[in-house]
PDB file of C-alpha atoms and ligand atoms in Angstrom:
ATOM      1  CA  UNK A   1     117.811  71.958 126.987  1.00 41.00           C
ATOM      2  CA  UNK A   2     115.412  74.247 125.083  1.00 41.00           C
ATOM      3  CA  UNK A   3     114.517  73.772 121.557  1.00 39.00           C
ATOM      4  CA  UNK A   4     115.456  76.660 119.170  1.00 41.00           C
ATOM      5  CA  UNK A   5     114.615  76.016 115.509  1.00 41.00           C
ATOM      6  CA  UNK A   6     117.151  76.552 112.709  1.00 43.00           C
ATOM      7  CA  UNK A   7     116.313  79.392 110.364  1.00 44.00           C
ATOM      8  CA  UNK A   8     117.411  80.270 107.514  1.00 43.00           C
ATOM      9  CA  UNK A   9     120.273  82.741 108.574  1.00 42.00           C
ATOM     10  CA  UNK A  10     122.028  79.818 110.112  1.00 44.00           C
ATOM     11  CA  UNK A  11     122.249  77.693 106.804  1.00 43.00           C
ATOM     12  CA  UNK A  12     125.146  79.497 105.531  1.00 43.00           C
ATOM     13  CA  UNK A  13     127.581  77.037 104.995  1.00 47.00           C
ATOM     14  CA  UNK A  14     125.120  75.474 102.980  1.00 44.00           C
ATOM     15  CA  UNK A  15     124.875  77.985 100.619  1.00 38.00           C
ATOM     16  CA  UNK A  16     128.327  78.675 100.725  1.00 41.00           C
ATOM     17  CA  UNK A  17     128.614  74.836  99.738  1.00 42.00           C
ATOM     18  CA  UNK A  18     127.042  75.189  96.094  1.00 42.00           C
ATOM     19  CA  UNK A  19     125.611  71.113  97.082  1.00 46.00           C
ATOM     20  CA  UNK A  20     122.177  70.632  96.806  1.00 42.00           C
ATOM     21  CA  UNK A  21     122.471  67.632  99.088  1.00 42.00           C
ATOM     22  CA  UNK A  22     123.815  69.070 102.077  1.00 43.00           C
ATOM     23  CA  UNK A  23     120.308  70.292 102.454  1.00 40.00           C
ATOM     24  CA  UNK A  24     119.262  66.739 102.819  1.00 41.00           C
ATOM     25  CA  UNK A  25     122.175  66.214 105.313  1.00 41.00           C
ATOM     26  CA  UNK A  26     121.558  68.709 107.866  1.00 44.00           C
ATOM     27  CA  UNK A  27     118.143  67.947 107.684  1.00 42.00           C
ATOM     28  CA  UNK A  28     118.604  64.338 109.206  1.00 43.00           C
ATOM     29  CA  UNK A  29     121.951  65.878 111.241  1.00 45.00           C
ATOM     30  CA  UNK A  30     120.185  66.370 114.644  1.00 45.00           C
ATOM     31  CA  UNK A  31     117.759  63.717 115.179  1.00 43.00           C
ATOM     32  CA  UNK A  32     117.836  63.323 118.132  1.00 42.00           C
ATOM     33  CA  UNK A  33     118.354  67.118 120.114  1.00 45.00           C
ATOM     34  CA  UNK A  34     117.836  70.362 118.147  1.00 42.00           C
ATOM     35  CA  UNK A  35     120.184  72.519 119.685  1.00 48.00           C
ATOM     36  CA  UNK A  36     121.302  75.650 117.812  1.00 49.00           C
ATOM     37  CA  UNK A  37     121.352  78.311 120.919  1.00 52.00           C
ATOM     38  CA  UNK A  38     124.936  79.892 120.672  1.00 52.00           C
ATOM     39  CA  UNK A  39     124.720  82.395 123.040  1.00 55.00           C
ATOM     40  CA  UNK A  40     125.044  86.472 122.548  1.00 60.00           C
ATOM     41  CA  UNK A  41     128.460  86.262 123.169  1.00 53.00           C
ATOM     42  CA  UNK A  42     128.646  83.970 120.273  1.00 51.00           C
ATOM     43  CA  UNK A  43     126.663  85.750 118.056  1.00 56.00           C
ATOM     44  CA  UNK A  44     129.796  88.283 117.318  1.00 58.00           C
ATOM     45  CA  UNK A  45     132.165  87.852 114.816  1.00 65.00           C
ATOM     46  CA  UNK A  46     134.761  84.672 116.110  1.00 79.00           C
ATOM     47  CA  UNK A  47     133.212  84.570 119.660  1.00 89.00           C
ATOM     48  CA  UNK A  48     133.813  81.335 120.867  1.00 93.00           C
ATOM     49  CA  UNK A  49     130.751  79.187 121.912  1.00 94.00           C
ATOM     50  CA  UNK A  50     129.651  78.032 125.416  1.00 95.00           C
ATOM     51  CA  UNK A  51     127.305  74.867 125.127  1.00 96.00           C
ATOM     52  CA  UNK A  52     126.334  72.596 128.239  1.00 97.00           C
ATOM     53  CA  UNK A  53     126.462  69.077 127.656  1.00 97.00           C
ATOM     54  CA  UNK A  54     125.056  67.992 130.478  1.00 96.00           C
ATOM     55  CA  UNK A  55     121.636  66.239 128.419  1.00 96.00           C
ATOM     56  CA  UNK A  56     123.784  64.820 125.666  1.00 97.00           C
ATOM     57  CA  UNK A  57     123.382  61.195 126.096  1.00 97.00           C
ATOM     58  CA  UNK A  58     125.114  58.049 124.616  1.00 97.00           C
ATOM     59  CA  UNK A  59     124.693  57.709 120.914  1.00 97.00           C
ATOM     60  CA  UNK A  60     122.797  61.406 120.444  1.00 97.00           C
ATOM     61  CA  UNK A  61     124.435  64.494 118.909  1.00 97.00           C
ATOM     62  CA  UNK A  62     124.204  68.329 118.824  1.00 97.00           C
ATOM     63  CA  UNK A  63     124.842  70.584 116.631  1.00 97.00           C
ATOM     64  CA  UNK A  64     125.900  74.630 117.551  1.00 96.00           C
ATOM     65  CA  UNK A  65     127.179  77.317 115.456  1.00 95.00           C
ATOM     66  CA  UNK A  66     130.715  78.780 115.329  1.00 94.00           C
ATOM     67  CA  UNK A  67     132.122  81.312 113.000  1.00 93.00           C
ATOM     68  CA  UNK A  68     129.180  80.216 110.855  1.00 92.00           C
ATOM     69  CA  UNK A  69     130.502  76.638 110.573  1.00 95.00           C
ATOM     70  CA  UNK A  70     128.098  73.562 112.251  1.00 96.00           C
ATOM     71  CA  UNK A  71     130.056  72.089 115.087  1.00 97.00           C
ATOM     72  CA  UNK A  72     128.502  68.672 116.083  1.00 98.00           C
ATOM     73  CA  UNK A  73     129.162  67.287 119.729  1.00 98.00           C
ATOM     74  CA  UNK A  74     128.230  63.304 119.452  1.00 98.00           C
ATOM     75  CA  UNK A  75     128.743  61.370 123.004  1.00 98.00           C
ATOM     76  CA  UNK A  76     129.425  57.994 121.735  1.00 98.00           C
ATOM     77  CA  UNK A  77     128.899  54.845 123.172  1.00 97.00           C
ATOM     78  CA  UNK A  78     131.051  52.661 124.758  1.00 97.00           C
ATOM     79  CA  UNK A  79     130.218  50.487 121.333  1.00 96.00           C
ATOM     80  CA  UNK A  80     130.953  53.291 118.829  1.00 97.00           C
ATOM     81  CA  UNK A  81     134.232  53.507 121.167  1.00 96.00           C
ATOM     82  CA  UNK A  82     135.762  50.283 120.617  1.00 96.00           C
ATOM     83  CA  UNK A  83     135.206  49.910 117.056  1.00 96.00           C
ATOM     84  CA  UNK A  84     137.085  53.187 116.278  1.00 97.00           C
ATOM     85  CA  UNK A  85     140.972  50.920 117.285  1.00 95.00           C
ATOM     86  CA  UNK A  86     139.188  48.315 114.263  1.00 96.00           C
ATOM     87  CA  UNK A  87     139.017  50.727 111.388  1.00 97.00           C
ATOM     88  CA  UNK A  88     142.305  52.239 111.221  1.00 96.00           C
ATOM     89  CA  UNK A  89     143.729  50.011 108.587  1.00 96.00           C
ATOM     90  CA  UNK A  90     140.422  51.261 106.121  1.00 97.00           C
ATOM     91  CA  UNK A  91     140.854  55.045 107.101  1.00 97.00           C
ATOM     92  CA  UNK A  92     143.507  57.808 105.023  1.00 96.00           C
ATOM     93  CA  UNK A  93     144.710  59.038 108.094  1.00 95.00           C
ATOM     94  CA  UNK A  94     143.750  57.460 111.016  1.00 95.00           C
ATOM     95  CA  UNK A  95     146.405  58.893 113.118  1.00 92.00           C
ATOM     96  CA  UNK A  96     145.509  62.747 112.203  1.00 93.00           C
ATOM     97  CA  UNK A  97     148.852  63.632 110.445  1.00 91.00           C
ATOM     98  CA  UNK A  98     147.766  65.326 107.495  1.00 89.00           C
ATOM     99  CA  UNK A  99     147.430  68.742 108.288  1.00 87.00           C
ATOM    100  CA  UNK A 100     147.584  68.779 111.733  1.00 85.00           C
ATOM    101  CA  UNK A 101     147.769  72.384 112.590  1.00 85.00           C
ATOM    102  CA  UNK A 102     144.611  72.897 110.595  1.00 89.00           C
ATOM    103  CA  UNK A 103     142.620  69.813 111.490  1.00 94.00           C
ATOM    104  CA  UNK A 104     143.694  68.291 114.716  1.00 95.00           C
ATOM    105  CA  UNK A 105     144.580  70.540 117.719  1.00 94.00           C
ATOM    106  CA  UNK A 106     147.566  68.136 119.363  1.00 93.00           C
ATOM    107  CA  UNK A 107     144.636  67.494 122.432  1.00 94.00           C
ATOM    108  CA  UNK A 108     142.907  65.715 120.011  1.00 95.00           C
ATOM    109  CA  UNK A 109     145.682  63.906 117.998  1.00 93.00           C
ATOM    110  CA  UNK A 110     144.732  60.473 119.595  1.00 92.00           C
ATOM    111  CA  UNK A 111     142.625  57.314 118.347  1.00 88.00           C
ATOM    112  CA  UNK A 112     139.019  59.399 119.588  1.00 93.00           C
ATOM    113  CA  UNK A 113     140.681  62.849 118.283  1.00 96.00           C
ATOM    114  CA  UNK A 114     138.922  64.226 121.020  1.00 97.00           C
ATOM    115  CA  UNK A 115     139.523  65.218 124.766  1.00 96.00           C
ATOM    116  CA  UNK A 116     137.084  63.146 126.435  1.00 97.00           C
ATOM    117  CA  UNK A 117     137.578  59.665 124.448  1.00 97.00           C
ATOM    118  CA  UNK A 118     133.196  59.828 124.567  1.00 97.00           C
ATOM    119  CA  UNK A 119     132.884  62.988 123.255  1.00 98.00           C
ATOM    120  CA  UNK A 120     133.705  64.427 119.622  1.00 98.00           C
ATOM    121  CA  UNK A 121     133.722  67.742 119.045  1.00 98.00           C
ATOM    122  CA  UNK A 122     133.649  68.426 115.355  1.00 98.00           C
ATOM    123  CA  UNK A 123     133.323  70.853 112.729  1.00 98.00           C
ATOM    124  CA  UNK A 124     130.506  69.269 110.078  1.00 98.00           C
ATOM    125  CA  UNK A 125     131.915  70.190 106.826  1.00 98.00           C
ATOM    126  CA  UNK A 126     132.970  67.791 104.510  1.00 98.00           C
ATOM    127  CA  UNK A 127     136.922  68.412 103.351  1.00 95.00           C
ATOM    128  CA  UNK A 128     136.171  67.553 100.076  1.00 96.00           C
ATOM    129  CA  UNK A 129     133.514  70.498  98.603  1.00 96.00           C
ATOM    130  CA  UNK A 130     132.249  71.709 101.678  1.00 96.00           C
ATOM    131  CA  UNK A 131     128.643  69.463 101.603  1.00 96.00           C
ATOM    132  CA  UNK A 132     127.273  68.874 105.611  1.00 96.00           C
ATOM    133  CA  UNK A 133     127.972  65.083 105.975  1.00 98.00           C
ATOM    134  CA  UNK A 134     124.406  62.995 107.453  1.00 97.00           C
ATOM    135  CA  UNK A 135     124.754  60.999 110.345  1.00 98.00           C
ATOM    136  CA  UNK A 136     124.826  57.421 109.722  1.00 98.00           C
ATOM    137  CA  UNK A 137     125.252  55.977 113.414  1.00 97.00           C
ATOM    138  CA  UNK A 138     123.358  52.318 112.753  1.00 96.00           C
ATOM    139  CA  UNK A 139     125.289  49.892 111.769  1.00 96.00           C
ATOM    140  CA  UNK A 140     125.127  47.564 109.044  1.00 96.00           C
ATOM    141  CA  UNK A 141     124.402  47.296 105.053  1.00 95.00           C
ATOM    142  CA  UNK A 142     122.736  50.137 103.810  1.00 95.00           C
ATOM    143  CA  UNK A 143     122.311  52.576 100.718  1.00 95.00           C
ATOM    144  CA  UNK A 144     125.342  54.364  99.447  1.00 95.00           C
ATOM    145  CA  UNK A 145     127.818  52.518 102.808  1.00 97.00           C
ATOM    146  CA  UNK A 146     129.281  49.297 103.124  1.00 95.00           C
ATOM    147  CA  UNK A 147     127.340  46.041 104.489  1.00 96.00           C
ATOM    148  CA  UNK A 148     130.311  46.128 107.219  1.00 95.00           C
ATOM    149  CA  UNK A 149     129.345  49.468 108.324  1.00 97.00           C
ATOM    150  CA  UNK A 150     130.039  50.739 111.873  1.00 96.00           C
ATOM    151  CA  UNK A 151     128.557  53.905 111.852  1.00 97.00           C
ATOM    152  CA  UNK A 152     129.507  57.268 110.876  1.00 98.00           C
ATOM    153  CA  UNK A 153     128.944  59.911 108.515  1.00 98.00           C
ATOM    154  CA  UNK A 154     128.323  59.747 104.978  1.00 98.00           C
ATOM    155  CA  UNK A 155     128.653  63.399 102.654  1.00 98.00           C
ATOM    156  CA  UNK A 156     125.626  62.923 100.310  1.00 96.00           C
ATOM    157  CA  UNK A 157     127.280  64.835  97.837  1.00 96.00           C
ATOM    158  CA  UNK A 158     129.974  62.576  96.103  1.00 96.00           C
ATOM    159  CA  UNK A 159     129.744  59.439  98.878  1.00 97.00           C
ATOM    160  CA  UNK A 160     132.815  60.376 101.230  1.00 98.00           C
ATOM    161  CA  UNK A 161     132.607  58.109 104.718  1.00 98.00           C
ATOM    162  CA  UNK A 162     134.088  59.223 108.158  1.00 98.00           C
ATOM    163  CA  UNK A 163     134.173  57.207 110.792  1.00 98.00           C
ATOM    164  CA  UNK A 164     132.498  58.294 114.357  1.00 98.00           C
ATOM    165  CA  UNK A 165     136.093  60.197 114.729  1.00 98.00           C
ATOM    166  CA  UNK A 166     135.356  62.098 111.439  1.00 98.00           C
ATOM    167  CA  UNK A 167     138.156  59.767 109.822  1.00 97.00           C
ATOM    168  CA  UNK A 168     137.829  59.458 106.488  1.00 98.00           C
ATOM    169  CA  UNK A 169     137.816  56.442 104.919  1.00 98.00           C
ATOM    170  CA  UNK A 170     140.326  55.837 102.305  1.00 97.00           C
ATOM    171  CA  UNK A 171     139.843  55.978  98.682  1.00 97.00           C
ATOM    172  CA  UNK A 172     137.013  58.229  99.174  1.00 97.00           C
ATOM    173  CA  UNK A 173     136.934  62.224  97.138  1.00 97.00           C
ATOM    174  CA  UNK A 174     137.032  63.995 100.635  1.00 97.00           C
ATOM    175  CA  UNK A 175     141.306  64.195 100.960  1.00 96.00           C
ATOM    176  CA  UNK A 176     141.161  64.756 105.068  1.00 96.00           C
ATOM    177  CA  UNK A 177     139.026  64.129 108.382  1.00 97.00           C
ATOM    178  CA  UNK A 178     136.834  66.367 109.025  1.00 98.00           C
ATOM    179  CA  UNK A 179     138.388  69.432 111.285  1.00 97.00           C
ATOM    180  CA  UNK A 180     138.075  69.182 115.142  1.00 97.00           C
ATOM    181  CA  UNK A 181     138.098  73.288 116.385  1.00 97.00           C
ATOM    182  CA  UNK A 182     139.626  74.369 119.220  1.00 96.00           C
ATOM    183  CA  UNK A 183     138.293  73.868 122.094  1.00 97.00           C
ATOM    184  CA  UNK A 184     138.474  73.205 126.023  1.00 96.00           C
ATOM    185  CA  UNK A 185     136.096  72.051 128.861  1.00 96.00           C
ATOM    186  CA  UNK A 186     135.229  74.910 131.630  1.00 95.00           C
ATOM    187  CA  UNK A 187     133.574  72.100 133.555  1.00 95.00           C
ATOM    188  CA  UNK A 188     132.628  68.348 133.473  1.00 95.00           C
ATOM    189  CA  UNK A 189     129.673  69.450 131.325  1.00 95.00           C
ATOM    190  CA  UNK A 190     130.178  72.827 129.892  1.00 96.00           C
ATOM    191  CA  UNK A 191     132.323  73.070 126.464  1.00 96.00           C
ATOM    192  CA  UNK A 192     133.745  76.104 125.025  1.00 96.00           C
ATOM    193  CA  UNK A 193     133.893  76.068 120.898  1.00 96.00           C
ATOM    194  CA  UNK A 194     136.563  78.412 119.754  1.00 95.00           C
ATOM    195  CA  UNK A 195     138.988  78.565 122.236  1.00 92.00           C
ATOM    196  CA  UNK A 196     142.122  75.858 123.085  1.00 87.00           C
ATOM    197  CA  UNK A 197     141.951  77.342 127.105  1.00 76.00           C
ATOM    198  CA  UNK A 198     139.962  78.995 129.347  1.00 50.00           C
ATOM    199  CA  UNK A 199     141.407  83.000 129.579  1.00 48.00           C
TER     200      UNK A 199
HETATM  201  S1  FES B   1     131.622  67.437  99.308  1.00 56.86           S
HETATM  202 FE1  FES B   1     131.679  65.653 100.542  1.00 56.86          FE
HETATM  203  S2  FES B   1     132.204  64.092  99.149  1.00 56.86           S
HETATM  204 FE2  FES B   1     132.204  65.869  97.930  1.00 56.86          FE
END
């Protein structure tokens, strides 16, 4: 998977976000793959996105554009899996009923609100002002998250959690999890952002 680094034209959303620390969040929001390549196709207005998946490993995430909004793809581990059933009691809507039609396609409406229980497909924009949540995937006690932490994402901007679902947390400013976009597999490996089926 080639490297393509993320200029400026691509940080709309930021600007559009009016948060000075949604800088800071996209900064650290692909450490491990830098992956913004949407194809020509995608580069018009609503084109949906092909991205292979095929490098993605365990625990890593990408990041592509669509309809200038950051969609992250995290594979999660088998560990990040089984803690997602624990949470529910701590989360606003763990079940994805708020707002479904905007938020959770019904593919997704399930405890990984995603179509491959490894694989979230999500657009990174926090629901509360619009900041880029950071990617905080250890777990454990540290600054701004609880010492019970399981990993997730933390908006820098006023402190809202979401689990590695992009459930929020309750009692947090964000009001709903963050959107999952349409979107379908067109093989084991090959997503399509933007688009519930294949034509
Ligand atoms: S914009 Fe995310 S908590 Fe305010």
């Amino acid at each position: 998977m080639s490297e393509t680094p993320i200029d400026s034209s691509k940080r709309t959303w930021l600007i559009a976000s009016g948060c000075a620390g949604a800088v800071g969040g996209v900064a650290t929001a692909v450490p491990f793959v830098s992956t913004f390549q949407p194809s020509e196709k995608a580069k018009a207005a609503g084109a949906a996105v092909e991205v292979d998946i095929s490098g993605l490993k365990p625990g890593e995430k990408i990041t592509v554009e669509w309809r200038g909004k950051p969609v992250w793809i995290v594979k999660r581990t088998p560990e990040q899996l089984a803690e997602l059933p624990k949470l529910d009691s701590q989360l606003a809507d763990p079940q994805s009923k708020r707002n479904p039609a905007e938020l959770t396609p019904e593919y997704a409406r399930n405890e990984w609100r995603s179509i491959k229980p490894e694989v979230l497909v999500a657009v990174g924009i926090c629901s509360h002002l619009g900041c880029s949540p950071s990617d905080k995937f250890t777990p454990g006690a540290q600054p701004s998250l609880p010492d019970d932490w399981k990993g997730g994402f933390l908006c820098p901007c006023h402190g809202s959690t979401f689990d590695m679902a992009g459930r929020v947390f309750k009692n947090k400013p964000a009001p709903d999890n963050l959107e999952v976009p349409p979107h379908t597999y067109l093989s084991e490996t090959k997503l399509l952002i933007g688009e519930d089926k294949t034509a």
